[in-house]
């Protein structure tokens, strides 16, 4: 029990160090891209992509990174379970939404017109 707590504490300290490395790598990518603006765009963009990938790997090794990866995997599994509508169903639903929107817009326009006339009648303007 005590060894587990010490292990978690050391992991938490290492996570902090890993996040420092992640932000240092990202800062190096931004600063390096700015400082070496005279170097070829292909080389600079390749270096930035490499630094971002390395930073992503370090971030994935942290507790938060592992939970994000787990969440992404579970989300992907849930998306596979979704029963997506057919093209015909999607088209019909879209037309229904458009028709209801037009009807509601006309109804609100009519109500607004009636209310404007009533206010003019009451205020005499």
mmCIF file with all atom_site columns, C-alpha atoms in Angstrom:
data_model
loop_
_atom_site.group_PDB
_atom_site.id
_atom_site.type_symbol
_atom_site.label_atom_id
_atom_site.label_alt_id
_atom_site.label_comp_id
_atom_site.label_asym_id
_atom_site.label_entity_id
_atom_site.label_seq_id
_atom_site.pdbx_PDB_ins_code
_atom_site.Cartn_x
_atom_site.Cartn_y
_atom_site.Cartn_z
_atom_site.occupancy
_atom_site.B_iso_or_equiv
_atom_site.pdbx_formal_charge
_atom_site.auth_seq_id
_atom_site.auth_comp_id
_atom_site.auth_asym_id
_atom_site.auth_atom_id
_atom_site.pdbx_PDB_model_num
ATOM 1   C CA . UNK A 1 1   ? 0.000   0.000  0.000   1.00 0.00 ? 1   UNK A CA 1
ATOM 2   C CA . UNK A 1 2   ? 2.768   2.402  0.959   1.00 0.00 ? 2   UNK A CA 1
ATOM 3   C CA . UNK A 1 3   ? 4.842   1.456  -2.087  1.00 0.00 ? 3   UNK A CA 1
ATOM 4   C CA . UNK A 1 4   ? 1.855   2.176  -4.331  1.00 0.00 ? 4   UNK A CA 1
ATOM 5   C CA . UNK A 1 5   ? 1.451   5.662  -2.832  1.00 0.00 ? 5   UNK A CA 1
ATOM 6   C CA . UNK A 1 6   ? 5.161   6.360  -3.281  1.00 0.00 ? 6   UNK A CA 1
ATOM 7   C CA . UNK A 1 7   ? 4.953   5.093  -6.874  1.00 0.00 ? 7   UNK A CA 1
ATOM 8   C CA . UNK A 1 8   ? 2.026   7.437  -7.615  1.00 0.00 ? 8   UNK A CA 1
ATOM 9   C CA . UNK A 1 9   ? 3.884   10.355 -6.021  1.00 0.00 ? 9   UNK A CA 1
ATOM 10  C CA . UNK A 1 10  ? 6.985   9.733  -8.120  1.00 0.00 ? 10  UNK A CA 1
ATOM 11  C CA . UNK A 1 11  ? 4.793   9.367  -11.244 1.00 0.00 ? 11  UNK A CA 1
ATOM 12  C CA . UNK A 1 12  ? 3.141   12.687 -10.428 1.00 0.00 ? 12  UNK A CA 1
ATOM 13  C CA . UNK A 1 13  ? 6.548   14.367 -10.152 1.00 0.00 ? 13  UNK A CA 1
ATOM 14  C CA . UNK A 1 14  ? 7.615   12.787 -13.427 1.00 0.00 ? 14  UNK A CA 1
ATOM 15  C CA . UNK A 1 15  ? 4.384   13.990 -15.043 1.00 0.00 ? 15  UNK A CA 1
ATOM 16  C CA . UNK A 1 16  ? 5.274   17.534 -14.076 1.00 0.00 ? 16  UNK A CA 1
ATOM 17  C CA . UNK A 1 17  ? 8.697   17.125 -15.632 1.00 0.00 ? 17  UNK A CA 1
ATOM 18  C CA . UNK A 1 18  ? 7.167   15.624 -18.774 1.00 0.00 ? 18  UNK A CA 1
ATOM 19  C CA . UNK A 1 19  ? 4.792   18.596 -19.121 1.00 0.00 ? 19  UNK A CA 1
ATOM 20  C CA . UNK A 1 20  ? 7.753   20.976 -18.751 1.00 0.00 ? 20  UNK A CA 1
ATOM 21  C CA . UNK A 1 21  ? 9.485   19.084 -21.577 1.00 0.00 ? 21  UNK A CA 1
ATOM 22  C CA . UNK A 1 22  ? 6.304   19.261 -23.699 1.00 0.00 ? 22  UNK A CA 1
ATOM 23  C CA . UNK A 1 23  ? 5.970   23.025 -23.308 1.00 0.00 ? 23  UNK A CA 1
ATOM 24  C CA . UNK A 1 24  ? 9.716   23.525 -23.820 1.00 0.00 ? 24  UNK A CA 1
ATOM 25  C CA . UNK A 1 25  ? 9.542   21.580 -27.089 1.00 0.00 ? 25  UNK A CA 1
ATOM 26  C CA . UNK A 1 26  ? 6.537   23.569 -28.283 1.00 0.00 ? 26  UNK A CA 1
ATOM 27  C CA . UNK A 1 27  ? 8.215   26.838 -27.315 1.00 0.00 ? 27  UNK A CA 1
ATOM 28  C CA . UNK A 1 28  ? 11.368  25.706 -29.135 1.00 0.00 ? 28  UNK A CA 1
ATOM 29  C CA . UNK A 1 29  ? 9.273   25.044 -32.237 1.00 0.00 ? 29  UNK A CA 1
ATOM 30  C CA . UNK A 1 30  ? 7.742   28.525 -32.165 1.00 0.00 ? 30  UNK A CA 1
ATOM 31  C CA . UNK A 1 31  ? 10.957  30.367 -31.305 1.00 0.00 ? 31  UNK A CA 1
ATOM 32  C CA . UNK A 1 32  ? 13.031  28.306 -33.728 1.00 0.00 ? 32  UNK A CA 1
ATOM 33  C CA . UNK A 1 33  ? 10.590  28.984 -36.547 1.00 0.00 ? 33  UNK A CA 1
ATOM 34  C CA . UNK A 1 34  ? 10.846  32.708 -35.816 1.00 0.00 ? 34  UNK A CA 1
ATOM 35  C CA . UNK A 1 35  ? 14.626  32.851 -35.386 1.00 0.00 ? 35  UNK A CA 1
ATOM 36  C CA . UNK A 1 36  ? 15.408  30.768 -38.455 1.00 0.00 ? 36  UNK A CA 1
ATOM 37  C CA . UNK A 1 37  ? 13.060  32.592 -40.813 1.00 0.00 ? 37  UNK A CA 1
ATOM 38  C CA . UNK A 1 38  ? 15.878  32.781 -43.391 1.00 0.00 ? 38  UNK A CA 1
ATOM 39  C CA . UNK A 1 39  ? 16.057  28.959 -43.619 1.00 0.00 ? 39  UNK A CA 1
ATOM 40  C CA . UNK A 1 40  ? 13.978  27.071 -46.174 1.00 0.00 ? 40  UNK A CA 1
ATOM 41  C CA . UNK A 1 41  ? 10.286  26.764 -45.342 1.00 0.00 ? 41  UNK A CA 1
ATOM 42  C CA . UNK A 1 42  ? 10.421  23.018 -45.947 1.00 0.00 ? 42  UNK A CA 1
ATOM 43  C CA . UNK A 1 43  ? 13.171  22.544 -43.363 1.00 0.00 ? 43  UNK A CA 1
ATOM 44  C CA . UNK A 1 44  ? 11.490  24.817 -40.821 1.00 0.00 ? 44  UNK A CA 1
ATOM 45  C CA . UNK A 1 45  ? 8.100   23.160 -41.201 1.00 0.00 ? 45  UNK A CA 1
ATOM 46  C CA . UNK A 1 46  ? 9.694   19.717 -40.970 1.00 0.00 ? 46  UNK A CA 1
ATOM 47  C CA . UNK A 1 47  ? 11.457  20.739 -37.757 1.00 0.00 ? 47  UNK A CA 1
ATOM 48  C CA . UNK A 1 48  ? 8.238   22.173 -36.306 1.00 0.00 ? 48  UNK A CA 1
ATOM 49  C CA . UNK A 1 49  ? 6.289   19.022 -37.174 1.00 0.00 ? 49  UNK A CA 1
ATOM 50  C CA . UNK A 1 50  ? 9.022   16.845 -35.642 1.00 0.00 ? 50  UNK A CA 1
ATOM 51  C CA . UNK A 1 51  ? 9.040   18.894 -32.424 1.00 0.00 ? 51  UNK A CA 1
ATOM 52  C CA . UNK A 1 52  ? 5.253   18.811 -32.180 1.00 0.00 ? 52  UNK A CA 1
ATOM 53  C CA . UNK A 1 53  ? 5.230   15.024 -32.674 1.00 0.00 ? 53  UNK A CA 1
ATOM 54  C CA . UNK A 1 54  ? 7.899   14.562 -30.005 1.00 0.00 ? 54  UNK A CA 1
ATOM 55  C CA . UNK A 1 55  ? 5.949   16.853 -27.661 1.00 0.00 ? 55  UNK A CA 1
ATOM 56  C CA . UNK A 1 56  ? 2.815   14.803 -28.354 1.00 0.00 ? 56  UNK A CA 1
ATOM 57  C CA . UNK A 1 57  ? 4.650   11.603 -27.487 1.00 0.00 ? 57  UNK A CA 1
ATOM 58  C CA . UNK A 1 58  ? 5.840   13.085 -24.196 1.00 0.00 ? 58  UNK A CA 1
ATOM 59  C CA . UNK A 1 59  ? 2.321   14.343 -23.464 1.00 0.00 ? 59  UNK A CA 1
ATOM 60  C CA . UNK A 1 60  ? 0.892   10.885 -24.185 1.00 0.00 ? 60  UNK A CA 1
ATOM 61  C CA . UNK A 1 61  ? 3.200   9.397  -21.557 1.00 0.00 ? 61  UNK A CA 1
ATOM 62  C CA . UNK A 1 62  ? 1.625   11.465 -18.763 1.00 0.00 ? 62  UNK A CA 1
ATOM 63  C CA . UNK A 1 63  ? -1.408  10.405 -16.736 1.00 0.00 ? 63  UNK A CA 1
ATOM 64  C CA . UNK A 1 64  ? -3.582  13.033 -18.457 1.00 0.00 ? 64  UNK A CA 1
ATOM 65  C CA . UNK A 1 65  ? -2.289  11.968 -21.860 1.00 0.00 ? 65  UNK A CA 1
ATOM 66  C CA . UNK A 1 66  ? -3.096  8.339  -21.160 1.00 0.00 ? 66  UNK A CA 1
ATOM 67  C CA . UNK A 1 67  ? -6.621  9.275  -20.076 1.00 0.00 ? 67  UNK A CA 1
ATOM 68  C CA . UNK A 1 68  ? -7.099  11.328 -23.263 1.00 0.00 ? 68  UNK A CA 1
ATOM 69  C CA . UNK A 1 69  ? -5.959  8.397  -25.390 1.00 0.00 ? 69  UNK A CA 1
ATOM 70  C CA . UNK A 1 70  ? -8.310  6.060  -23.507 1.00 0.00 ? 70  UNK A CA 1
ATOM 71  C CA . UNK A 1 71  ? -11.179 8.523  -23.983 1.00 0.00 ? 71  UNK A CA 1
ATOM 72  C CA . UNK A 1 72  ? -10.439 8.792  -27.714 1.00 0.00 ? 72  UNK A CA 1
ATOM 73  C CA . UNK A 1 73  ? -10.440 5.008  -28.105 1.00 0.00 ? 73  UNK A CA 1
ATOM 74  C CA . UNK A 1 74  ? -13.715 4.653  -26.212 1.00 0.00 ? 74  UNK A CA 1
ATOM 75  C CA . UNK A 1 75  ? -15.269 7.482  -28.232 1.00 0.00 ? 75  UNK A CA 1
ATOM 76  C CA . UNK A 1 76  ? -14.241 5.786  -31.448 1.00 0.00 ? 76  UNK A CA 1
ATOM 77  C CA . UNK A 1 77  ? -15.883 2.560  -30.281 1.00 0.00 ? 77  UNK A CA 1
ATOM 78  C CA . UNK A 1 78  ? -19.087 4.456  -29.446 1.00 0.00 ? 78  UNK A CA 1
ATOM 79  C CA . UNK A 1 79  ? -19.142 6.145  -32.861 1.00 0.00 ? 79  UNK A CA 1
ATOM 80  C CA . UNK A 1 80  ? -18.985 2.719  -34.469 1.00 0.00 ? 80  UNK A CA 1
ATOM 81  C CA . UNK A 1 81  ? -22.162 1.759  -32.583 1.00 0.00 ? 81  UNK A CA 1
ATOM 82  C CA . UNK A 1 82  ? -24.153 4.678  -33.986 1.00 0.00 ? 82  UNK A CA 1
ATOM 83  C CA . UNK A 1 83  ? -26.774 3.821  -36.592 1.00 0.00 ? 83  UNK A CA 1
ATOM 84  C CA . UNK A 1 84  ? -26.355 6.567  -39.146 1.00 0.00 ? 84  UNK A CA 1
ATOM 85  C CA . UNK A 1 85  ? -29.355 7.644  -41.248 1.00 0.00 ? 85  UNK A CA 1
ATOM 86  C CA . UNK A 1 86  ? -29.534 6.753  -44.918 1.00 0.00 ? 86  UNK A CA 1
ATOM 87  C CA . UNK A 1 87  ? -29.157 9.458  -47.532 1.00 0.00 ? 87  UNK A CA 1
ATOM 88  C CA . UNK A 1 88  ? -32.925 9.471  -48.119 1.00 0.00 ? 88  UNK A CA 1
ATOM 89  C CA . UNK A 1 89  ? -33.668 9.854  -44.393 1.00 0.00 ? 89  UNK A CA 1
ATOM 90  C CA . UNK A 1 90  ? -31.158 12.689 -44.069 1.00 0.00 ? 90  UNK A CA 1
ATOM 91  C CA . UNK A 1 91  ? -32.630 14.484 -47.105 1.00 0.00 ? 91  UNK A CA 1
ATOM 92  C CA . UNK A 1 92  ? -36.193 14.122 -45.876 1.00 0.00 ? 92  UNK A CA 1
ATOM 93  C CA . UNK A 1 93  ? -35.292 15.350 -42.409 1.00 0.00 ? 93  UNK A CA 1
ATOM 94  C CA . UNK A 1 94  ? -33.460 18.337 -43.878 1.00 0.00 ? 94  UNK A CA 1
ATOM 95  C CA . UNK A 1 95  ? -36.491 19.314 -45.958 1.00 0.00 ? 95  UNK A CA 1
ATOM 96  C CA . UNK A 1 96  ? -38.770 18.966 -42.934 1.00 0.00 ? 96  UNK A CA 1
ATOM 97  C CA . UNK A 1 97  ? -36.498 21.233 -40.891 1.00 0.00 ? 97  UNK A CA 1
ATOM 98  C CA . UNK A 1 98  ? -36.395 23.801 -43.709 1.00 0.00 ? 98  UNK A CA 1
ATOM 99  C CA . UNK A 1 99  ? -40.196 23.750 -44.080 1.00 0.00 ? 99  UNK A CA 1
ATOM 100 C CA . UNK A 1 100 ? -40.768 24.193 -40.349 1.00 0.00 ? 100 UNK A CA 1
ATOM 101 C CA . UNK A 1 101 ? -38.215 27.015 -40.297 1.00 0.00 ? 101 UNK A CA 1
ATOM 102 C CA . UNK A 1 102 ? -40.001 28.842 -43.130 1.00 0.00 ? 102 UNK A CA 1
ATOM 103 C CA . UNK A 1 103 ? -43.409 28.375 -41.473 1.00 0.00 ? 103 UNK A CA 1
ATOM 104 C CA . UNK A 1 104 ? -42.101 29.650 -38.136 1.00 0.00 ? 104 UNK A CA 1
ATOM 105 C CA . UNK A 1 105 ? -40.393 32.616 -39.798 1.00 0.00 ? 105 UNK A CA 1
ATOM 106 C CA . UNK A 1 106 ? -43.634 33.581 -41.536 1.00 0.00 ? 106 UNK A CA 1
ATOM 107 C CA . UNK A 1 107 ? -45.617 33.164 -38.313 1.00 0.00 ? 107 UNK A CA 1
ATOM 108 C CA . UNK A 1 108 ? -43.188 35.337 -36.351 1.00 0.00 ? 108 UNK A CA 1
ATOM 109 C CA . UNK A 1 109 ? -43.188 37.931 -39.143 1.00 0.00 ? 109 UNK A CA 1
ATOM 110 C CA . UNK A 1 110 ? -46.982 38.039 -39.029 1.00 0.00 ? 110 UNK A CA 1
ATOM 111 C CA . UNK A 1 111 ? -47.087 38.300 -35.227 1.00 0.00 ? 111 UNK A CA 1
ATOM 112 C CA . UNK A 1 112 ? -44.481 41.077 -35.352 1.00 0.00 ? 112 UNK A CA 1
ATOM 113 C CA . UNK A 1 113 ? -46.537 42.970 -37.929 1.00 0.00 ? 113 UNK A CA 1
ATOM 114 C CA . UNK A 1 114 ? -49.679 42.679 -35.798 1.00 0.00 ? 114 UNK A CA 1
ATOM 115 C CA . UNK A 1 115 ? -47.815 43.824 -32.686 1.00 0.00 ? 115 UNK A CA 1
ATOM 116 C CA . UNK A 1 116 ? -46.340 46.839 -34.504 1.00 0.00 ? 116 UNK A CA 1
ATOM 117 C CA . UNK A 1 117 ? -49.806 47.890 -35.647 1.00 0.00 ? 117 UNK A CA 1
ATOM 118 C CA . UNK A 1 118 ? -51.217 47.436 -32.126 1.00 0.00 ? 118 UNK A CA 1
ATOM 119 C CA . UNK A 1 119 ? -48.435 49.541 -30.619 1.00 0.00 ? 119 UNK A CA 1
ATOM 120 C CA . UNK A 1 120 ? -49.052 52.257 -33.242 1.00 0.00 ? 120 UNK A CA 1
ATOM 121 C CA . UNK A 1 121 ? -52.761 52.151 -32.454 1.00 0.00 ? 121 UNK A CA 1
ATOM 122 C CA . UNK A 1 122 ? -52.197 52.415 -28.695 1.00 0.00 ? 122 UNK A CA 1
ATOM 123 C CA . UNK A 1 123 ? -49.484 55.079 -28.840 1.00 0.00 ? 123 UNK A CA 1
ATOM 124 C CA . UNK A 1 124 ? -50.933 57.006 -31.758 1.00 0.00 ? 124 UNK A CA 1
ATOM 125 C CA . UNK A 1 125 ? -47.580 57.164 -33.502 1.00 0.00 ? 125 UNK A CA 1
#
